[in-house]
Short mmCIF file of C-alpha atoms in Angstrom, two decimals:
data_model
loop_
_atom_site.label_atom_id
_atom_site.label_comp_id
_atom_site.label_asym_id
_atom_site.label_seq_id
_atom_site.Cartn_x
_atom_site.Cartn_y
_atom_site.Cartn_z
CA MET A 15 8.89 15.17 18.07
CA SER A 16 9.26 17.52 14.87
CA ARG A 17 11.52 17.45 12.54
CA LEU A 18 13.05 20.71 14.32
CA ASP A 19 13.62 18.98 17.49
CA LYS A 20 16.35 17.16 15.87
CA TRP A 21 18.61 20.11 15.57
CA LYS A 22 18.06 22.06 19.04
CA ASP A 23 21.28 20.94 20.32
CA GLY A 24 24.50 20.73 17.83
CA GLN A 25 25.46 17.73 16.73
CA ARG A 26 29.15 17.46 16.12
CA ARG A 27 30.70 16.12 13.73
CA LEU A 28 34.19 14.11 12.17
CA THR A 29 36.13 17.74 10.36
CA ILE A 30 37.65 16.66 6.99
CA LEU A 31 40.57 19.19 6.15
CA THR A 32 41.44 19.79 2.69
CA GLY A 33 44.08 21.61 0.70
CA GLU A 34 48.12 21.63 1.22
CA ASN A 35 49.06 23.62 4.22
CA LYS A 36 49.92 21.21 6.55
CA GLU A 37 51.51 23.32 9.44
CA LEU A 38 47.51 24.95 9.38
CA ALA A 39 46.04 21.94 9.19
CA ASN A 40 48.21 20.75 12.26
CA VAL A 41 47.28 24.24 14.52
CA ILE A 42 43.27 23.51 13.62
CA HIS A 43 44.14 19.87 14.90
CA SER A 44 46.22 20.90 18.31
CA GLN A 45 42.95 22.85 18.74
CA GLN A 46 40.68 20.16 18.98
CA ILE A 47 39.43 18.83 22.24
CA GLU A 48 39.97 15.59 22.59
CA ASP A 49 38.03 13.53 24.56
CA ASP A 50 35.71 10.58 24.62
CA ASP A 51 33.06 11.96 22.40
CA SER A 52 35.35 13.35 20.07
CA PRO A 53 34.31 11.59 16.82
CA LYS A 54 36.38 8.96 15.60
CA MET A 55 37.31 8.28 11.91
CA ASN A 56 34.67 5.09 10.96
CA ASN A 57 32.29 4.66 8.39
CA PHE A 58 28.78 5.93 10.66
CA ASP A 59 31.09 9.26 10.86
CA LEU A 60 32.42 9.51 7.65
CA ILE A 61 28.64 8.62 6.16
CA ASN A 62 27.22 11.29 7.96
CA ILE A 63 29.31 14.21 6.95
CA ALA A 64 28.84 12.88 2.88
CA LYS A 65 26.40 15.06 0.77
CA GLU A 66 26.05 11.94 -1.10
CA LEU A 67 27.00 8.37 -2.02
CA ILE A 68 27.31 7.06 -5.72
CA TYR A 69 27.71 3.28 -6.48
CA SER A 70 29.50 2.15 -9.25
CA ASN A 71 30.56 -0.80 -11.16
CA GLU A 72 32.75 -0.39 -14.10
CA GLY A 73 34.25 -3.80 -14.99
CA GLY A 74 33.16 -5.60 -11.95
CA LYS A 75 35.04 -3.51 -9.83
CA ARG A 76 32.39 -2.01 -7.50
CA THR A 77 32.66 0.93 -5.75
CA ILE A 78 31.14 3.26 -3.61
CA HIS A 79 31.73 6.97 -4.31
CA ILE A 80 31.77 9.39 -1.15
CA ILE A 81 31.07 12.95 -1.90
CA CYS A 82 31.82 15.21 1.29
CA PHE A 83 31.56 18.18 3.20
CA SER A 84 35.41 19.66 3.72
CA PHE A 85 36.97 22.89 5.24
CA ASN A 86 39.57 24.21 3.11
CA ILE A 87 41.90 25.44 5.14
CA GLU A 88 43.42 27.42 2.52
CA ARG A 89 40.25 29.36 1.25
CA GLY A 90 38.84 29.50 4.83
CA GLU A 91 35.42 28.34 3.80
CA MET A 92 33.28 24.82 3.27
CA GLU A 93 33.41 22.45 0.08
CA VAL A 94 31.83 19.33 -1.33
CA CYS A 95 34.19 17.04 -3.22
CA HIS A 96 34.60 13.71 -3.69
CA LEU A 97 37.08 12.52 -0.92
CA LEU A 98 37.41 9.06 -0.47
CA ASP A 99 36.25 5.55 -2.48
CA GLN A 100 34.96 2.49 -0.45
CA ILE A 101 36.55 -0.46 -3.18
CA LEU A 102 34.13 -3.45 -2.19
CA GLU A 103 35.85 -6.77 -2.38
CA GLU A 104 34.60 -9.94 -4.29
CA ASP A 105 32.16 -11.13 -1.15
CA TYR A 106 31.10 -7.79 -0.98
CA GLU A 107 26.86 -7.88 -0.74
CA GLU A 108 27.65 -7.39 3.18
CA ASP A 109 29.93 -4.28 3.62
CA ILE A 110 27.28 -2.26 1.15
CA LEU A 111 24.14 -3.49 3.38
CA SER A 112 25.85 -2.05 5.93
CA THR A 113 26.84 1.23 4.29
CA LEU A 114 23.32 1.25 2.64
CA ALA A 115 21.72 1.31 5.69
CA ILE A 116 24.00 3.63 7.90
CA ALA A 117 23.05 6.28 4.89
CA ALA A 118 19.41 5.35 5.36
CA ILE A 119 19.60 6.42 9.28
CA SER A 120 21.31 9.61 8.14
CA GLU A 121 19.58 10.27 5.36
CA VAL A 122 21.93 10.55 2.98
CA PRO A 123 21.11 9.91 -0.77
CA VAL A 124 22.86 7.10 -2.47
CA TYR A 125 22.78 7.33 -6.33
CA PRO A 126 23.61 5.14 -8.81
CA ASN A 127 26.87 6.28 -11.09
CA THR A 128 25.25 5.17 -14.36
CA PRO A 129 21.80 3.97 -15.43
CA ASP A 130 23.69 0.87 -16.33
CA CYS A 131 24.12 -0.14 -12.32
CA GLU A 132 20.45 1.34 -11.45
CA ASP A 133 19.07 -1.71 -11.05
CA GLU A 134 21.47 -3.55 -9.43
CA LEU A 135 21.72 -1.37 -6.85
CA ALA A 136 18.02 -0.73 -6.37
CA ILE A 137 18.20 -4.80 -5.53
CA LEU A 138 20.92 -4.73 -3.00
CA HIS A 139 18.52 -2.02 -1.36
CA ARG A 140 15.64 -3.99 -1.03
CA LYS A 141 17.94 -6.72 0.32
CA MET A 142 19.09 -4.59 3.14
CA ILE A 143 14.85 -3.39 4.20
CA GLU A 144 14.10 -7.27 3.57
CA GLY A 145 16.91 -9.03 5.13
CA GLY A 146 18.74 -6.18 7.42
CA PHE A 147 22.54 -5.72 7.69
CA LYS A 148 25.22 -6.74 9.93
CA LEU A 149 27.46 -4.15 11.88
CA GLN A 150 30.36 -5.41 14.08
CA GLY A 151 28.91 -9.34 13.52
CA GLU A 152 25.29 -8.71 14.51
CA ARG A 153 22.49 -8.24 12.51
CA TYR A 154 19.56 -5.99 12.30
CA ARG A 155 17.18 -4.68 10.59
CA LEU A 156 15.17 -0.50 9.92
CA THR A 157 12.34 -1.14 12.01
CA SER A 158 10.88 1.99 10.91
CA ARG A 159 10.78 0.03 7.62
CA GLN A 160 8.36 -2.26 6.72
CA SER A 161 10.13 -5.44 5.04
CA ASP A 162 7.47 -5.80 2.35
CA GLU A 163 6.96 -1.99 1.84
CA PHE A 164 7.87 -2.32 -1.79
CA GLU A 165 6.56 -6.10 -2.44
CA SER A 166 4.74 -5.32 -5.80
CA ALA A 167 2.85 -2.53 -7.52
CA LYS A 168 -0.31 -3.37 -6.35
CA LYS A 169 1.10 -2.18 -2.74
CA LEU A 170 2.93 0.51 -4.16
CA LEU A 171 -0.01 2.42 -5.98
CA SER A 172 -2.23 2.53 -2.77
CA SER A 173 0.68 3.56 -0.34
CA ILE A 174 2.74 5.60 -2.14
CA ASP A 175 3.15 9.03 0.52
CA PRO A 176 3.09 11.93 -1.59
CA GLU A 177 4.84 13.50 1.70
CA LYS A 178 7.26 11.44 2.19
CA HIS A 179 11.08 11.71 1.27
CA TYR A 180 12.05 8.54 -1.29
CA SER A 181 15.68 8.82 -1.37
CA PRO A 182 17.16 7.60 -5.27
CA SER A 183 17.52 4.08 -3.96
CA ASP A 184 13.69 3.67 -3.45
CA ILE A 185 13.02 5.64 -6.26
CA SER A 186 14.62 3.37 -8.09
CA ILE A 187 12.86 -0.18 -6.31
CA ILE A 188 9.32 1.83 -7.51
CA ARG A 189 10.56 2.19 -10.64
CA GLN A 190 11.78 -1.59 -10.74
CA THR A 191 9.22 -3.01 -9.25
CA ILE A 192 6.56 -1.53 -11.11
CA LYS A 193 8.11 -2.24 -14.38
CA GLU A 194 8.85 -6.20 -13.29
CA GLU A 195 5.19 -6.29 -12.15
CA LEU A 196 3.40 -4.58 -15.51
CA SER A 197 5.70 -6.31 -17.52
CA ASN A 198 4.78 -9.56 -16.03
CA LEU A 199 0.62 -9.19 -15.68
CA GLU A 200 -0.96 -11.16 -17.88
CA SER A 201 -5.15 -11.71 -17.04
CA ALA A 202 -4.77 -13.73 -14.08
CA ASP A 203 -2.23 -10.86 -12.37
CA ARG A 204 -4.46 -8.29 -13.56
CA LEU A 205 -7.51 -9.47 -11.81
CA LEU A 206 -5.56 -10.28 -8.78
CA LEU A 207 -3.92 -6.26 -8.72
CA SER A 208 -7.84 -5.25 -9.65
CA LEU A 209 -9.73 -7.10 -6.92
CA GLN A 210 -6.66 -6.26 -4.67
CA LEU A 211 -6.57 -2.60 -4.66
CA ALA A 212 -10.34 -2.91 -4.71
CA ILE A 213 -10.27 -4.91 -1.42
CA ASP A 214 -7.43 -2.79 0.12
CA GLU A 215 -9.49 0.67 -0.56
CA PHE A 216 -12.49 -0.82 0.64
CA THR A 217 -11.34 -1.77 3.92
CA VAL A 218 -9.67 2.00 4.32
CA LEU A 219 -13.11 3.77 3.74
CA LEU A 220 -15.07 1.24 6.05
CA GLU A 221 -12.59 1.59 9.02
CA SER A 222 -12.20 5.61 8.78
CA GLU A 223 -13.68 7.83 11.65
CA LYS A 224 -15.95 9.35 9.29
CA ARG A 225 -17.23 7.09 6.62
CA ASN A 226 -18.29 8.92 3.84
CA GLU A 227 -21.57 6.56 2.51
CA ASN A 228 -21.74 7.98 -0.89
CA SER A 229 -17.68 7.43 -1.03
CA ILE A 230 -18.31 3.73 -0.55
CA GLN A 231 -21.25 3.43 -2.60
CA ALA A 232 -19.02 5.00 -5.74
CA HIS A 233 -16.12 2.41 -4.53
CA LEU A 234 -18.47 -0.14 -5.33
CA SER A 235 -20.19 0.60 -8.02
CA ARG A 236 -16.30 1.00 -9.51
CA ASN A 237 -15.63 -2.61 -8.12
CA PRO A 238 -18.53 -5.09 -8.91
CA ILE A 239 -15.73 -7.76 -8.28
CA LEU A 240 -16.39 -7.36 -5.15
CA PHE A 241 -19.57 -9.28 -5.16
CA GLY A 242 -18.10 -12.53 -7.01
CA PHE A 243 -15.68 -13.08 -10.00
CA GLU A 244 -19.18 -13.18 -12.31
CA TYR A 245 -19.61 -9.73 -12.26
CA LYS A 246 -18.65 -7.57 -14.91
CA ARG A 247 -19.92 -3.89 -14.58
CA VAL A 248 -22.14 -1.97 -12.56
CA ILE A 249 -25.37 -0.40 -13.81
CA PRO A 250 -26.18 2.19 -11.35
CA LYS A 251 -29.65 3.54 -10.79
CA HIS A 252 -31.51 1.37 -13.52
CA ARG A 253 -35.02 2.08 -14.11
CA LEU A 254 -38.04 -0.83 -14.26
CA GLY A 255 -40.32 0.71 -15.75
CA GLY A 256 -42.15 4.15 -14.38
CA GLU A 257 -42.33 2.43 -11.10
CA TYR A 258 -39.42 0.95 -9.71
CA GLU A 259 -35.50 2.39 -9.75
CA THR A 260 -32.63 -0.41 -8.67
CA ASP A 261 -29.55 0.73 -6.96
CA TYR A 262 -27.42 -0.93 -9.14
CA ALA A 263 -28.05 -3.60 -11.96
CA LEU A 264 -24.95 -6.31 -11.83
CA GLU A 265 -24.32 -7.67 -14.59
CA LYS A 266 -22.24 -10.84 -15.65
CA TYR A 267 -19.87 -11.92 -18.29
CA ASP A 268 -23.03 -14.76 -19.36
CA GLY A 269 -25.03 -11.06 -19.99
CA SER A 270 -27.06 -12.36 -17.16
CA CYS A 271 -27.91 -9.68 -14.60
CA ASP A 272 -28.99 -9.30 -10.72
CA VAL A 273 -29.83 -6.47 -8.63
CA VAL A 274 -28.83 -4.72 -5.82
CA GLU A 275 -30.26 -2.47 -2.92
CA LEU A 276 -27.79 -0.21 -0.90
CA GLU A 277 -27.98 1.18 2.49
CA SER A 278 -26.45 2.80 5.18
CA SER A 279 -23.30 1.13 6.89
CA ASN A 280 -25.01 2.65 9.94
CA LEU A 281 -28.21 1.07 9.84
CA LYS A 282 -28.83 -1.72 12.36
CA LEU A 283 -30.07 -4.70 11.06
CA TYR A 284 -32.16 -6.07 14.54
CA THR A 285 -33.29 -4.52 17.73
CA LYS A 286 -32.77 -5.38 21.19
CA VAL A 287 -35.34 -7.94 20.94
CA GLY A 288 -34.33 -9.59 18.33
CA ASN A 289 -36.56 -8.40 15.89
CA PRO A 290 -35.73 -7.31 11.99
CA THR A 291 -35.46 -3.33 11.90
CA SER A 292 -37.71 -1.32 9.31
CA HIS A 293 -34.56 -0.90 7.22
CA LEU A 294 -33.87 -4.11 6.95
CA VAL A 295 -37.49 -5.55 6.12
CA HIS A 296 -37.84 -1.97 3.90
CA ALA A 297 -34.64 -3.08 1.82
CA GLU A 298 -35.90 -6.70 1.40
CA GLN A 299 -39.35 -5.73 0.43
CA GLN A 300 -37.76 -3.28 -2.20
CA ILE A 301 -35.71 -6.65 -3.81
CA LEU A 302 -39.08 -8.80 -3.75
CA ASP A 303 -41.11 -5.90 -5.77
CA TRP A 304 -38.05 -5.20 -8.34
CA LEU A 305 -37.89 -9.25 -8.81
CA ASP A 306 -41.77 -9.33 -8.67
CA TRP A 307 -42.23 -6.56 -11.05
CA ILE A 308 -38.97 -8.06 -13.24
CA ASP A 309 -40.75 -11.64 -13.27
CA LYS A 310 -44.08 -10.30 -14.36
CA ASN A 311 -43.10 -7.73 -17.01
CA ASN A 312 -40.42 -10.03 -18.37
CA PRO A 313 -40.39 -9.59 -22.10
CA TYR A 314 -40.56 -5.40 -21.22
CA ALA A 315 -38.13 -5.61 -18.23
CA ARG A 316 -35.67 -7.13 -20.93
CA THR A 317 -35.68 -4.62 -23.85
CA SER A 318 -34.23 -1.79 -21.50
CA LEU A 319 -31.60 -4.15 -20.30
CA ASN A 320 -31.29 -7.83 -21.91
CA GLY A 321 -30.13 -9.64 -18.86
CA LEU A 322 -33.53 -9.14 -16.29
CA TYR A 323 -34.76 -12.38 -16.76
CA SER A 324 -34.84 -14.32 -13.53
CA PRO A 325 -32.22 -12.23 -11.31
CA SER A 326 -31.07 -12.81 -7.16
CA GLY A 327 -30.97 -9.46 -5.43
CA PHE A 328 -28.22 -8.37 -2.79
CA VAL A 329 -29.28 -6.26 -0.01
CA VAL A 330 -25.98 -4.79 1.58
CA ILE A 331 -26.98 -2.96 5.19
CA GLY A 332 -24.82 -1.86 8.43
CA ARG A 333 -22.09 -3.38 10.02
CA ARG A 334 -21.19 -7.09 11.33
CA ASP A 335 -20.17 -5.61 14.41
CA SER A 336 -23.16 -4.18 15.26
CA LEU A 337 -24.60 -7.94 15.47
CA SER A 338 -24.68 -10.16 18.59
CA GLU A 339 -24.07 -13.66 18.10
CA LEU A 340 -27.59 -14.80 17.88
CA ASP A 341 -28.29 -11.91 15.10
CA LYS A 342 -25.51 -13.89 13.08
CA GLU A 343 -27.20 -16.60 13.37
CA ARG A 344 -30.71 -15.12 12.90
CA LEU A 345 -29.49 -14.04 9.66
CA ARG A 346 -27.84 -16.93 8.22
CA ARG A 347 -31.15 -18.43 8.88
CA ARG A 348 -32.89 -15.20 7.00
CA ASN A 349 -30.42 -16.28 4.04
CA ILE A 350 -31.11 -20.10 4.19
CA PHE A 351 -34.71 -19.07 4.26
CA PHE A 352 -34.65 -17.19 1.06
CA SER A 353 -33.21 -19.89 -0.80
CA GLY A 354 -30.52 -18.02 -2.91
CA LYS A 355 -32.83 -15.41 -4.39
CA ILE A 356 -32.30 -12.72 -1.98
CA LYS A 357 -28.95 -12.22 -0.27
CA VAL A 358 -28.52 -9.91 2.98
CA LEU A 359 -24.74 -9.09 3.29
CA THR A 360 -23.39 -6.49 5.63
CA TYR A 361 -19.95 -4.47 4.55
CA GLU A 362 -18.09 -6.38 6.19
CA ASP A 363 -19.22 -9.61 4.34
CA LEU A 364 -18.54 -8.23 1.35
CA LEU A 365 -15.17 -7.15 2.31
CA GLU A 366 -14.52 -10.59 3.38
CA ARG A 367 -16.09 -12.32 -0.28
CA GLY A 368 -13.24 -10.03 -1.87
CA SER A 369 -10.46 -11.49 0.57
CA ASP A 370 -12.03 -15.29 -0.10
CA MET A 371 -11.91 -14.56 -3.60
CA LEU A 372 -8.49 -13.72 -3.88
CA LEU A 373 -7.17 -16.34 -1.40
CA ARG A 374 -8.98 -18.64 -4.08
CA LEU A 375 -7.18 -16.84 -6.99
CA LYS A 376 -3.51 -17.22 -5.23
CA GLY A 377 -4.78 -20.61 -4.17
CA ASP A 378 -4.10 -20.18 -0.40
CA ARG A 379 -7.64 -21.86 -0.10
CA THR A 380 -8.92 -25.11 -1.53
#
């Protein structure tokens, strides 16, 4: 459904008349047809004709100011004016949550009156999104909005849609959340944020209908943490003398290094009869050749990269969904056979390593 479809048929709205000419106002009202479909004076109808709502909190007096479209009977023209105020009682929260919800449904923006009440309005708006609101004693939620849409900066930074309209309250929530997150971030938090963003982007890249291998590999080069906590940077295309060139060398925080052979995510690991494909064997052989060269030329290898003294190797190749259960068992035994010197991973395995690390960092897994 397009946006224009909403306005194919005219939508009746409550008409507010302004001006001192009571006689003319009575004449206009007498011409209006009274039927069951006539707009009634309630909060929903009032907000529907509002241009904007303004939230204020002055001296503990919380108020919703309603800026409405009205028809000035003396000038014969539409005008926008500060028409009504909704004074919120001491136990005001449910009232304002329902007002914010109706405003969201009606696409009417809600602004803070002053910067001082911006954070308070953002908190209330967030409560409405996450916990719902009451109308006529029943609790509802805006199902088109995700309750965790504004949960944290790490989600915000990766999910803000530049084509989506955000209300002033949405922007306040975004600003407030990012401010809170950044002010509280310490080293562990930054690691969590970095890992979460790496996982999120990697997931999107892998699930794309048109996977771009260059984008996937570029992402891995920017996010060595997906291989493990111990890796601090990726060194692409590191040469081993004049004979070999690694796809990546992974440098650890202790200075030592491992090597990586990246193959396409579209390649198969096993044939239909269960034999390793030529792609898998070739990738493993590449790693074996690199490790053998480093072992034989250790002093020379370390002149260009000091941590290359006894590395392990990763082969990243193919997708897990291309493996049968028997193939998965074959791969498990194959990795055992290499005794940790070579580790063959599918791209999903690499993603799972990152997700598992994130759970451990959060304390969700022992």
